[in-house]
XYZ file of C-alpha atoms in Angstrom:
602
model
C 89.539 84.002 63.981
C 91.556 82.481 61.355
C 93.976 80.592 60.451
C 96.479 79.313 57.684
C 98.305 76.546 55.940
C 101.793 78.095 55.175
C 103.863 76.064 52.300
C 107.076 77.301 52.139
C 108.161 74.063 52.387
C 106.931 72.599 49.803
C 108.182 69.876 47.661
C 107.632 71.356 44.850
C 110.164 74.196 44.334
C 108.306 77.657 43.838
C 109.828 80.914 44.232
C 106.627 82.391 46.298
C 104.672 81.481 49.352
C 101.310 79.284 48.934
C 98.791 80.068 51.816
C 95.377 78.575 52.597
C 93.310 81.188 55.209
C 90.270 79.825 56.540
C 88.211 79.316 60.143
C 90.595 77.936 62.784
C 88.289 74.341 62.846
C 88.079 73.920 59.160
C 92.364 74.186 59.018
C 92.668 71.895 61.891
C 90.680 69.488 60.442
C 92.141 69.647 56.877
C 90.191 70.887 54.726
C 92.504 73.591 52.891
C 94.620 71.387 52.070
C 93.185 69.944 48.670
C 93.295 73.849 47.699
C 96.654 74.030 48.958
C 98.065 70.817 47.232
C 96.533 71.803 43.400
C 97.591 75.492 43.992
C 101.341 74.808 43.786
C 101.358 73.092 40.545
C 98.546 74.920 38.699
C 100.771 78.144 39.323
C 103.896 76.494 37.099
C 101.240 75.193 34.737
C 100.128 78.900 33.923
C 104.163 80.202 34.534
C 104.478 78.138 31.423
C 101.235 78.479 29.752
C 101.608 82.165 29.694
C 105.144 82.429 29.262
C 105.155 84.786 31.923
C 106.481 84.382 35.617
C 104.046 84.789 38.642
C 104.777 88.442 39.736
C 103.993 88.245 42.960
C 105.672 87.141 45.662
C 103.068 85.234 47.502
C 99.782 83.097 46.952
C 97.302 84.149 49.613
C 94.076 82.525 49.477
C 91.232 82.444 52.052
C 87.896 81.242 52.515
C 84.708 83.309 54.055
C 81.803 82.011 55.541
C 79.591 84.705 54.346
C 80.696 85.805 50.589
C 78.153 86.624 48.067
C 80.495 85.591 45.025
C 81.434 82.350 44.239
C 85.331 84.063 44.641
C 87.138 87.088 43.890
C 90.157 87.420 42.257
C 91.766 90.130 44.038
C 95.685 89.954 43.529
C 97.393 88.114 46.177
C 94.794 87.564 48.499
C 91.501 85.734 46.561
C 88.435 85.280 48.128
C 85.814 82.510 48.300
C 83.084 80.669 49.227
C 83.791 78.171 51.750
C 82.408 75.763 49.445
C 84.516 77.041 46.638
C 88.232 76.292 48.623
C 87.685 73.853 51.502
C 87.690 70.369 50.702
C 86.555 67.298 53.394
C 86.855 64.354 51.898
C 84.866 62.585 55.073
C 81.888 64.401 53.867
C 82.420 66.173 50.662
C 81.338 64.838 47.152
C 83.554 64.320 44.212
C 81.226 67.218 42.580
C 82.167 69.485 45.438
C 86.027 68.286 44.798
C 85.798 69.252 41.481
C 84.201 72.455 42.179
C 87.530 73.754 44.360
C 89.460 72.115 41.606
C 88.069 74.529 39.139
C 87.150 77.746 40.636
C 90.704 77.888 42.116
C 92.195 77.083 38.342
C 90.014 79.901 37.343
C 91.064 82.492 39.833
C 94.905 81.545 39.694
C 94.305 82.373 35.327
C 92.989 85.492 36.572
C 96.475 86.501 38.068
C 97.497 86.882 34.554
C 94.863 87.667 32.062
C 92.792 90.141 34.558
C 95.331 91.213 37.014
C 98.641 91.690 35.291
C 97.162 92.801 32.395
C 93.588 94.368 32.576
C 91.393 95.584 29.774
C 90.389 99.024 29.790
C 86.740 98.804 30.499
C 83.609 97.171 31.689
C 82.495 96.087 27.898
C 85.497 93.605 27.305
C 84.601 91.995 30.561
C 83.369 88.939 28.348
C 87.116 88.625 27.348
C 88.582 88.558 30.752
C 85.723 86.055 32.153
C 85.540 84.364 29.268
C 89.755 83.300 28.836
C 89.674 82.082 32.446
C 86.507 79.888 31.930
C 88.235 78.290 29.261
C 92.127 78.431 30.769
C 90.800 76.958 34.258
C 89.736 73.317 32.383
C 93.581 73.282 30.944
C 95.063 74.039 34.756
C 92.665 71.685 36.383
C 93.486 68.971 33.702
C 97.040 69.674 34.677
C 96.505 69.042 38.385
C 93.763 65.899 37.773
C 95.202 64.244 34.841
C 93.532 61.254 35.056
C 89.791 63.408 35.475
C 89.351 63.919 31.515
C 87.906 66.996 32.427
C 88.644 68.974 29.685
C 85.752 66.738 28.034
C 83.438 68.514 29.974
C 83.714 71.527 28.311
C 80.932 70.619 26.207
C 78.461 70.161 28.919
C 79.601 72.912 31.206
C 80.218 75.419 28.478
C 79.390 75.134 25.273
C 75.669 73.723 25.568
C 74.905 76.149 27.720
C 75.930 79.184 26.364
C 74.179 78.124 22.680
C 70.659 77.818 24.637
C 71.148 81.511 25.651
C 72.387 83.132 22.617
C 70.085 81.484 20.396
C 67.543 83.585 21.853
C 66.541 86.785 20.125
C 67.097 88.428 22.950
C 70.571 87.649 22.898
C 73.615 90.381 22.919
C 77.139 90.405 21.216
C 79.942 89.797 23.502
C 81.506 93.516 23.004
C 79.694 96.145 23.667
C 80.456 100.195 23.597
C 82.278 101.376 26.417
C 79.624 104.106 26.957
C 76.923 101.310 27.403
C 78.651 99.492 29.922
C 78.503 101.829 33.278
C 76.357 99.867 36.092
C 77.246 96.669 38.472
C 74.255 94.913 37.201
C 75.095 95.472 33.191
C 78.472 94.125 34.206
C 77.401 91.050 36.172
C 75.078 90.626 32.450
C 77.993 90.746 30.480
C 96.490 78.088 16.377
C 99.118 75.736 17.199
C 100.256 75.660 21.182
C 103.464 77.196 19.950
C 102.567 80.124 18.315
C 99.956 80.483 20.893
C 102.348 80.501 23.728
C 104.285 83.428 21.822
C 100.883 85.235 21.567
C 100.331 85.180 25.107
C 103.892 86.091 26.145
C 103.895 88.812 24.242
C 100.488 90.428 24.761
C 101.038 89.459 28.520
C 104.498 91.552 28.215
C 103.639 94.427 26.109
C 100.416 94.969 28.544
C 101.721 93.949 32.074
C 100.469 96.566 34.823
C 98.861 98.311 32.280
C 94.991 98.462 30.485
C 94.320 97.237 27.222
C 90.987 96.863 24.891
C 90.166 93.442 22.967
C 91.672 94.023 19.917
C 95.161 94.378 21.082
C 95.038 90.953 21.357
C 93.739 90.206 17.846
C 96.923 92.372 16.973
C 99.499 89.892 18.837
C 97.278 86.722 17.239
C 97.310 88.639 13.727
C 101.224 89.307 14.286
C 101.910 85.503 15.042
C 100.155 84.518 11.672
C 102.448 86.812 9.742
C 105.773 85.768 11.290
C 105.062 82.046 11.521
C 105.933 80.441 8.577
C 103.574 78.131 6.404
C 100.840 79.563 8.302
C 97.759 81.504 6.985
C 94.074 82.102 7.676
C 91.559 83.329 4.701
C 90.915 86.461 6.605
C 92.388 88.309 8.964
C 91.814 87.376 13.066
C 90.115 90.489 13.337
C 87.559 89.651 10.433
C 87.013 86.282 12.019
C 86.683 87.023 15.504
C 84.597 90.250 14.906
C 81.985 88.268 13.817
C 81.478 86.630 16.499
C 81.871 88.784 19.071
C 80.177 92.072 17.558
C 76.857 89.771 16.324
C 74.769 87.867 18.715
C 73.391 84.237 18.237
C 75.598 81.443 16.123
C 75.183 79.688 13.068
C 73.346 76.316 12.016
C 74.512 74.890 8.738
C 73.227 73.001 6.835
C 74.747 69.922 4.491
C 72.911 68.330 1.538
C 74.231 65.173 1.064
C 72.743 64.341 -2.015
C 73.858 67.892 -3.839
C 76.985 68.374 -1.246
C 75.852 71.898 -1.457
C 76.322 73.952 2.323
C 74.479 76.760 3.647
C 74.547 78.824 6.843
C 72.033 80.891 8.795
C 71.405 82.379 11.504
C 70.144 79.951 14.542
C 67.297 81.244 16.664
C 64.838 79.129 19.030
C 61.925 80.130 17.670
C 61.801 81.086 14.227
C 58.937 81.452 11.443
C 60.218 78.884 9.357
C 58.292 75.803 8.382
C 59.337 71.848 9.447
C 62.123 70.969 7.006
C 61.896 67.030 6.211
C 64.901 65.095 7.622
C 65.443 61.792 6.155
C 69.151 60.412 7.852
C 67.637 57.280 9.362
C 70.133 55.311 9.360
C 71.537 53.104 12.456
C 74.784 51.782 14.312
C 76.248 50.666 17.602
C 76.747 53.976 19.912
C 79.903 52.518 20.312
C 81.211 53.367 17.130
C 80.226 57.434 17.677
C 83.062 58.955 20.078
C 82.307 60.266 23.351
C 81.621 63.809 22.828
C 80.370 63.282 19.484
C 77.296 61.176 21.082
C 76.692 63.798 23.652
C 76.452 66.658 20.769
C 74.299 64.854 18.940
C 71.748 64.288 21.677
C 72.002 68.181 22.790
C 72.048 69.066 18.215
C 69.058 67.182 17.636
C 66.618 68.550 20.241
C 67.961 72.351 19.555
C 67.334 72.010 15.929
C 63.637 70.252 16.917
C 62.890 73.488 19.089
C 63.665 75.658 16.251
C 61.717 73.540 14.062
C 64.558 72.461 11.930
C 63.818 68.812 12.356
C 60.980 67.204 13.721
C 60.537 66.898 17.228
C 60.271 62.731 17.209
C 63.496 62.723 15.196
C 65.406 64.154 18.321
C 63.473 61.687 20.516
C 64.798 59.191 18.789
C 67.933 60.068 19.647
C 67.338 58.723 23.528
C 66.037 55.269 22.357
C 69.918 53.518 22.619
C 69.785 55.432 26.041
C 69.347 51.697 27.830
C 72.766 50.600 26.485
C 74.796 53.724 26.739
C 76.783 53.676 30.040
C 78.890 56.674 29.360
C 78.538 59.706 31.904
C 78.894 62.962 28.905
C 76.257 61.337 26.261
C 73.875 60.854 29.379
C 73.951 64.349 31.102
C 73.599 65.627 27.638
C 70.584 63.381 27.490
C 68.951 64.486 30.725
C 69.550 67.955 30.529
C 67.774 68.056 26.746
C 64.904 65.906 28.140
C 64.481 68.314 31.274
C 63.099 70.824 28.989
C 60.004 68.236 28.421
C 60.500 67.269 32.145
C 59.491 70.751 32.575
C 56.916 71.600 30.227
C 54.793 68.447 30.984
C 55.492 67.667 34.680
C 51.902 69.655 35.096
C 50.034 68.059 32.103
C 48.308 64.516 30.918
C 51.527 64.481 28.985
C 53.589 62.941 31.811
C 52.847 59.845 32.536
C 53.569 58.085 29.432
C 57.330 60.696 29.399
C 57.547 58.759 32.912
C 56.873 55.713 31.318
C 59.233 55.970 28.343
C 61.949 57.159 30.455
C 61.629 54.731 33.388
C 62.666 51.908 30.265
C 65.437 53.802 29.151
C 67.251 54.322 32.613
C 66.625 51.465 35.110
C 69.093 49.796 32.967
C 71.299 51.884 33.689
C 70.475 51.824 38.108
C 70.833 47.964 37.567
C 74.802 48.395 35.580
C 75.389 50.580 38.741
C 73.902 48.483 41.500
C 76.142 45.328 39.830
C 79.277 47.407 39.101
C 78.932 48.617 42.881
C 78.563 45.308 44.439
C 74.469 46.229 45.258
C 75.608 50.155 46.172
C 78.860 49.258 48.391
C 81.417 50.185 46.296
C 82.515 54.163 44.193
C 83.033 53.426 40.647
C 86.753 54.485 39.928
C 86.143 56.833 37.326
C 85.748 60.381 37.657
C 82.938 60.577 35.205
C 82.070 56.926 36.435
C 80.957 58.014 39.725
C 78.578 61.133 37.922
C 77.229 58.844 36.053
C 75.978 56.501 39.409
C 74.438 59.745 40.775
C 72.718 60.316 37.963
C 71.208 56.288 37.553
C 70.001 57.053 40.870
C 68.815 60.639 40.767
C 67.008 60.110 37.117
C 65.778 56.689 38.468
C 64.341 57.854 41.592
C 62.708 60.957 40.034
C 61.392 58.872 37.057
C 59.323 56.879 40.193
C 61.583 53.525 39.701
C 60.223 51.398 43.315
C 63.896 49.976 43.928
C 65.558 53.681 44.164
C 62.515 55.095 46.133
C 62.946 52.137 48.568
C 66.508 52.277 48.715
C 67.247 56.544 49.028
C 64.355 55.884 51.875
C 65.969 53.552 53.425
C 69.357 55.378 53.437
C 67.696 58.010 54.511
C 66.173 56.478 57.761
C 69.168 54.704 59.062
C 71.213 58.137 59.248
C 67.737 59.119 61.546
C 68.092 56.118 64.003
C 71.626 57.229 64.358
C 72.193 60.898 63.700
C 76.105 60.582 64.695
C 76.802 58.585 62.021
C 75.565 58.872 58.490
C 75.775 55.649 56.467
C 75.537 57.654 52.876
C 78.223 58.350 50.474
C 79.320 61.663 50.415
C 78.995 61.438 46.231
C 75.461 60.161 46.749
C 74.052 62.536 49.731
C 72.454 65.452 47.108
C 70.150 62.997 45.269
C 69.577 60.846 48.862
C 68.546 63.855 50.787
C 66.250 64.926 48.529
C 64.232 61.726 47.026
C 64.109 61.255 50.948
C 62.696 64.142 51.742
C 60.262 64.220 48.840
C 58.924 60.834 49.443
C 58.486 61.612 53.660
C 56.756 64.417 55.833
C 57.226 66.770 58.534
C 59.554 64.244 60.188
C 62.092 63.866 57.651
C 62.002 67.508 56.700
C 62.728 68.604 60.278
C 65.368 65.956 61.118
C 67.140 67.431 57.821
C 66.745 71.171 58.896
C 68.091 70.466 62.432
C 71.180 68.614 60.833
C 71.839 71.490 58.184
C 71.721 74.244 61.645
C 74.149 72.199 62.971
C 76.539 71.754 59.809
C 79.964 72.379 60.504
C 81.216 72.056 56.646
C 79.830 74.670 54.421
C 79.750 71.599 51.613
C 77.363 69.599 53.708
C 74.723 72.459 54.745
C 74.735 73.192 51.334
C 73.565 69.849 50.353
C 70.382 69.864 53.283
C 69.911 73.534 52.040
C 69.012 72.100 48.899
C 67.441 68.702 49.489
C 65.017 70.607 52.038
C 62.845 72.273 48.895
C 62.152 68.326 47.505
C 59.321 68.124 50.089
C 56.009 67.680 48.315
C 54.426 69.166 51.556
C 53.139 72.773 50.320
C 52.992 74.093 54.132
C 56.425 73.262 55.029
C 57.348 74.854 51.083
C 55.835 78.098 52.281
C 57.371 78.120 55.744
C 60.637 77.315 53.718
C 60.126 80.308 51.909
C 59.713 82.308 55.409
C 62.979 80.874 56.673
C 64.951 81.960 53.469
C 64.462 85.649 54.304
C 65.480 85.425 57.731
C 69.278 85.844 57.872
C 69.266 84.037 60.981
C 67.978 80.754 59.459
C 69.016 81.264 55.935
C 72.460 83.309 55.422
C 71.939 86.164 53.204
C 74.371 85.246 50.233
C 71.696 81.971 50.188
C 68.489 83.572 50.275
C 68.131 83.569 46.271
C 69.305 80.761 45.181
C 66.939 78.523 48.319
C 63.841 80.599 46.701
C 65.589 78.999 43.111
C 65.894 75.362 45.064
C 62.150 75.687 45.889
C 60.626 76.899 42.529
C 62.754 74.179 41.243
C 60.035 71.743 42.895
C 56.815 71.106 40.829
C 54.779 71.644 43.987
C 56.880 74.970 44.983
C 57.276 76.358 41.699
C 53.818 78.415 42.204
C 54.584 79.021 45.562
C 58.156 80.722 44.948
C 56.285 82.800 42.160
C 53.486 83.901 44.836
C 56.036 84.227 47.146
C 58.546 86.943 44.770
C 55.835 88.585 43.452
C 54.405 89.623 46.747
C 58.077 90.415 48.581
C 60.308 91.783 45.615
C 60.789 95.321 46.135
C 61.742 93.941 49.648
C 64.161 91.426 48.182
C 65.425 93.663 45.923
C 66.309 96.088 48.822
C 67.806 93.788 50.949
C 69.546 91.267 48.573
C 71.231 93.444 46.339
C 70.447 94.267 42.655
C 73.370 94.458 41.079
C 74.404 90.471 42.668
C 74.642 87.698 40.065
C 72.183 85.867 41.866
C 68.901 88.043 40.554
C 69.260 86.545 36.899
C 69.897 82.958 38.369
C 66.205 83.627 40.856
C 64.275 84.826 37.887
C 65.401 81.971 35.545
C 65.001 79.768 38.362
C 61.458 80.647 39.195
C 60.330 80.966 35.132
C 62.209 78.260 33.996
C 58.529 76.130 33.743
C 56.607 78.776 32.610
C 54.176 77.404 29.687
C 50.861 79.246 29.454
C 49.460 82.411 28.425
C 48.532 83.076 32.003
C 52.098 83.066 34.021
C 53.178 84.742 30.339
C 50.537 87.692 31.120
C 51.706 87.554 35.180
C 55.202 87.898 33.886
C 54.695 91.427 31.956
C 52.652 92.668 34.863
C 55.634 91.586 37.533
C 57.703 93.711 35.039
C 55.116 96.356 34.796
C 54.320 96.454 38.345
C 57.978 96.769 39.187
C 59.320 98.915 36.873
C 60.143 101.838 39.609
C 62.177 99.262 41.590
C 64.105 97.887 38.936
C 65.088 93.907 38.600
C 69.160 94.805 38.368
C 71.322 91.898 37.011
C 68.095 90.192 36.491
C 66.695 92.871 33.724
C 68.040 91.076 30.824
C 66.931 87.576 32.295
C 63.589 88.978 33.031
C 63.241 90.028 28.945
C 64.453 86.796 28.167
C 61.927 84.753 30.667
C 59.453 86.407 28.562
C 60.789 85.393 25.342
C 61.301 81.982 26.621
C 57.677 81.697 28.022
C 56.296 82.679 24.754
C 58.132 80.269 23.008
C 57.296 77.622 25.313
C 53.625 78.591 25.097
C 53.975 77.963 21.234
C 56.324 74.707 21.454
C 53.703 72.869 23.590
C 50.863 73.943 21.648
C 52.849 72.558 18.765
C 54.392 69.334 19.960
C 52.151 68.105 22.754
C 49.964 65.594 21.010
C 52.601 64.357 18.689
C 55.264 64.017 21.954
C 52.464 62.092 23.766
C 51.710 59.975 20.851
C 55.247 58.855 20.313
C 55.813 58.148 24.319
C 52.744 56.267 24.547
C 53.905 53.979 21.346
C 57.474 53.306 22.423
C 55.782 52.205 25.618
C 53.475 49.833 24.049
């Protein structure tokens, strides 16, 4: 059964009724009530945002322990994910934390733009998705102040989208409405002032009614005209049409010694030639903002992929990685250098990229182990205590002895004494699995018999994960048994574990064997049109690199054509495009990447 948290009461004076719904033992022990606390305020936040009142009389929300969505944004009642509304701080990380924060800021926007006012058809569902994604950072900022989350953006949002639409198989944003009929080709899919009058009346003119995307470039346009001393060069409807009717983005270009600018179209892999790149000039990090460090990091090795720059000029970008102690700049780092993670994990390439990037972060484990008092202490800082997961999860998978010894460690006193685990709940998603990847059978099974008996979906989630880090290939493939059986594995988890698994270089092949073999039954009996069939695909492909898993690729699409691949149709084009670019990259780059790891390690 379930039950609620009921806030009528509430200190903060709201004309409706907040409600957390979940399992009886998850409200008795608490955990709505981080959902229940940030739902109060984040509804005035968007009362004033929008201009518009909440029209409803009551704020039902409720969490399900077997959802296939993250959540649903059904009007008055939204649905979730346990892990997407219950919060235990006992057990739960400050990334889980975050992760109610935010989905429940991005549902709440939805009672607005999406509910009140709701566009007229599947092909504008980039609009509807898209102003929550961005509206949920300015509600959670509102309820976290001191987070800084709104800096996140550029990690979360805006390098990721760019590495998808600078593919050529990339889409516009707005499609017709005639090519937009299917669940799986939907789940594929100024001042503050003036803005706020833009949104109250668009949100007024439209409420409980359907509208199309360019009614809102019509209240934007009207707001230019009537506000005075302000003006565009072209009309919002020029400038937004070209960036939602055209795929891809633009890379401009600035020559400093003529001042002259260009622009062009940015793909991945173009036929262009090496263009010479001769800014070598050096200062403190500390001098570059924040953000700006981060973009440069993620700029420099796009531009190298497409051959814009040189490949060693965006590795030199990582070389002032042993002073920087900044969380943003870092992730930006590590997520850039995956990509070569990835590509060379398999190869003679990797041991001198181990090497080179053992240097550049045990620096940054040792700031962490000091700042911590020797691991005993959470940093203060939101960002602060990313950054600590990451020293240790980048140290320990770079091989460093001293995190190896210590996630171990960890690790085995939580065995001795299964009632009481001595790891921080920040820390447990990187201890689990270097744990499990440096042990056996032993460690694997303790961890699967404490994920079946996980009471907080937060914390099975985290064993769920860290039990694919094994390097053990039987207990991979008997992994990849379990995660079809709905009485091991839920079902709303059976794609993503097969994603957790492939995501090992030792299970990669076997999660490819494994889908290959199983996916008309899969496809069956895990639902096509689900999110989660683009997410398996790229997870599985992700390290693809040679003409042989390119040619298995086209004959998984060939041999599957009659079943269909659903959501994952456009992901499977693109896993082909990406493969063949790969294939090119490293035919391209690998000598010249090994030589310059092997001589910053000399």
């Amino acid at each position: 059964g379930y039950s609620l948290y009921s806030t009528p009461q509430m200190t903060l004076v709201i004309p409706y009724i907040v409600r957390i719904w979940a399992r009886r033992k998850a409200i008795a022990e608490g955990h709505g009530y981080y959902a229940l606390n940030v739902t109060g305020p984040m509804l005035q936040f968007y009362e004033g945002y929008y201009n518009a009142s909440y029209p409803l009389s009551k704020s039902d929300q409720i969490a399900l322990p077997d959802f296939n969505a993250g959540a649903m944004e059904n009007w008055g009642l939204i649905t979730y994910r346990e892990t997407a509304l219950l919060y235990d701080p006992a057990i739960s990380s400050v990334g889980n934390k975050e992760r109610v924060l935010t989905v429940v800021a991005h549902e709440l926007a939805h009672m607005w733009f999406g509910n009140l006012v709701t566009l007229r058809w599947w092909n504008d569902l980039w609009l509807n998705e898209g102003f929550a994604s961005y509206v949920e950072y300015l509600g959670a900022d509102y309820a976290e102040p001191t987070w800084n989350i709104k800096e996140l953006i550029i990690l979360y949002e805006v390098h990721k989208v760019f590495a998808v639409d600078a593919l050529a198989s990339s889409h516009p944003l707005s499609r017709k409405e005639e090519e937009v009929n299917r669940p799986d080709e939907i789940s594929e899919m100024f001042n503050t002032i003036s803005y706020s009058k833009v949104l109250h009346s668009y949100l007024n003119e439209f409420a409980f009614n359907n509208t199309v995307y360019s009614d809102l470039w019509d209240h934007l346009q009207k707001a230019v005209l009537t506000t005075p001393g302000m003006s565009l060069p072209h009309t919002v409807h020029d400038i937004m049409n070209r960036w939602i009717l055209q795929m891809g983005f633009p890379v401009v270009t600035i020559d400093t010694a003529t001042g002259n600018i260009t622009q062009k179209h940015f793909l991945l892999d173009p036929d262009s030639v090496t263009r010479p790149h001769d800014d070598t000039h050096r200062r403190p990090h500390g001098v570059i903002p924040l953000i700006n460090r981060a973009q440069i990091v993620d700029d420099a090795f796009n531009l190298a992929r497409a051959k814009v720059i040189n490949t060693t000029l965006a590795l030199r970008t990582t070389r002032y990685l042993s002073q920087e102690r900044d969380y943003i700049p870092w992730e930006s780092a590590i997520r850039n250098l995956n990509y070569y993670i990835l590509m060379f994990d398999r190869g003679q390439a990797y041991g001198v990229l181990q090497a080179y990037l053992t240097m550049q972060v045990s620096p940054l484990f040792e700031y962490f182990r000091t700042v911590t008092a020797d691991w005993t202490r959470v940093p203060t800082g939101h960002n602060d205590q990313y950054n600590q997961i990451n020293a240790i999860s980048f140290a320990c998978r770079m091989g460093v002895e001293r995190c190896r010894v210590l996630t171990s460690d960890w690790f085995r006193e939580w065995m001795l004494n299964p009632d009481h685990n001595p790891i921080h709940p920040n820390l447990k998603t990187t201890v689990y699995c270097n744990a499990i990847a440096a042990g056996g059978v032993e460690e694997w099974d303790f961890a699967w018999t404490m994920f079946k008996n996980a009471t907080v979906a937060t914390e099975a989630a985290k064993l769920r994960s860290a039990l694919s880090c094994t390097k053990v290939p039987w207990l991979l493939n008997r992994y990849l048994d379990y995660s079809l059986d709905p009485a091991k594995i839920r079902k709303q988890d059976c794609t993503s574990t097969i994603s957790y698994i492939a995501g090992n270089v030792v299970g990669m092949p076997l999660a490819w064997d494994f889908i290959r073999a199983r996916w008309s039954y899969i496809y069956t009996e895990y639902s096509g049109g689900s999110f989660s069939f683009s997410n398996l695909i790229n997870g599985v492909t992700r390290r693809f690199s040679t003409e042989f898993e390119l040619k298995q690729l086209k004959q998984f699409k060939e041999d599957n054509a009659g079943v269909g691949f659903g959501s994952g149709t456009l992901a499977l084009e693109q896993a082909m495009e990406k493969t063949a670019a790969n294939i090119k990259w490293v035919a391209e780059n690998q000598e010249q990447v090994m030589n310059w790891f092997s001589n910053e390690c000399a």
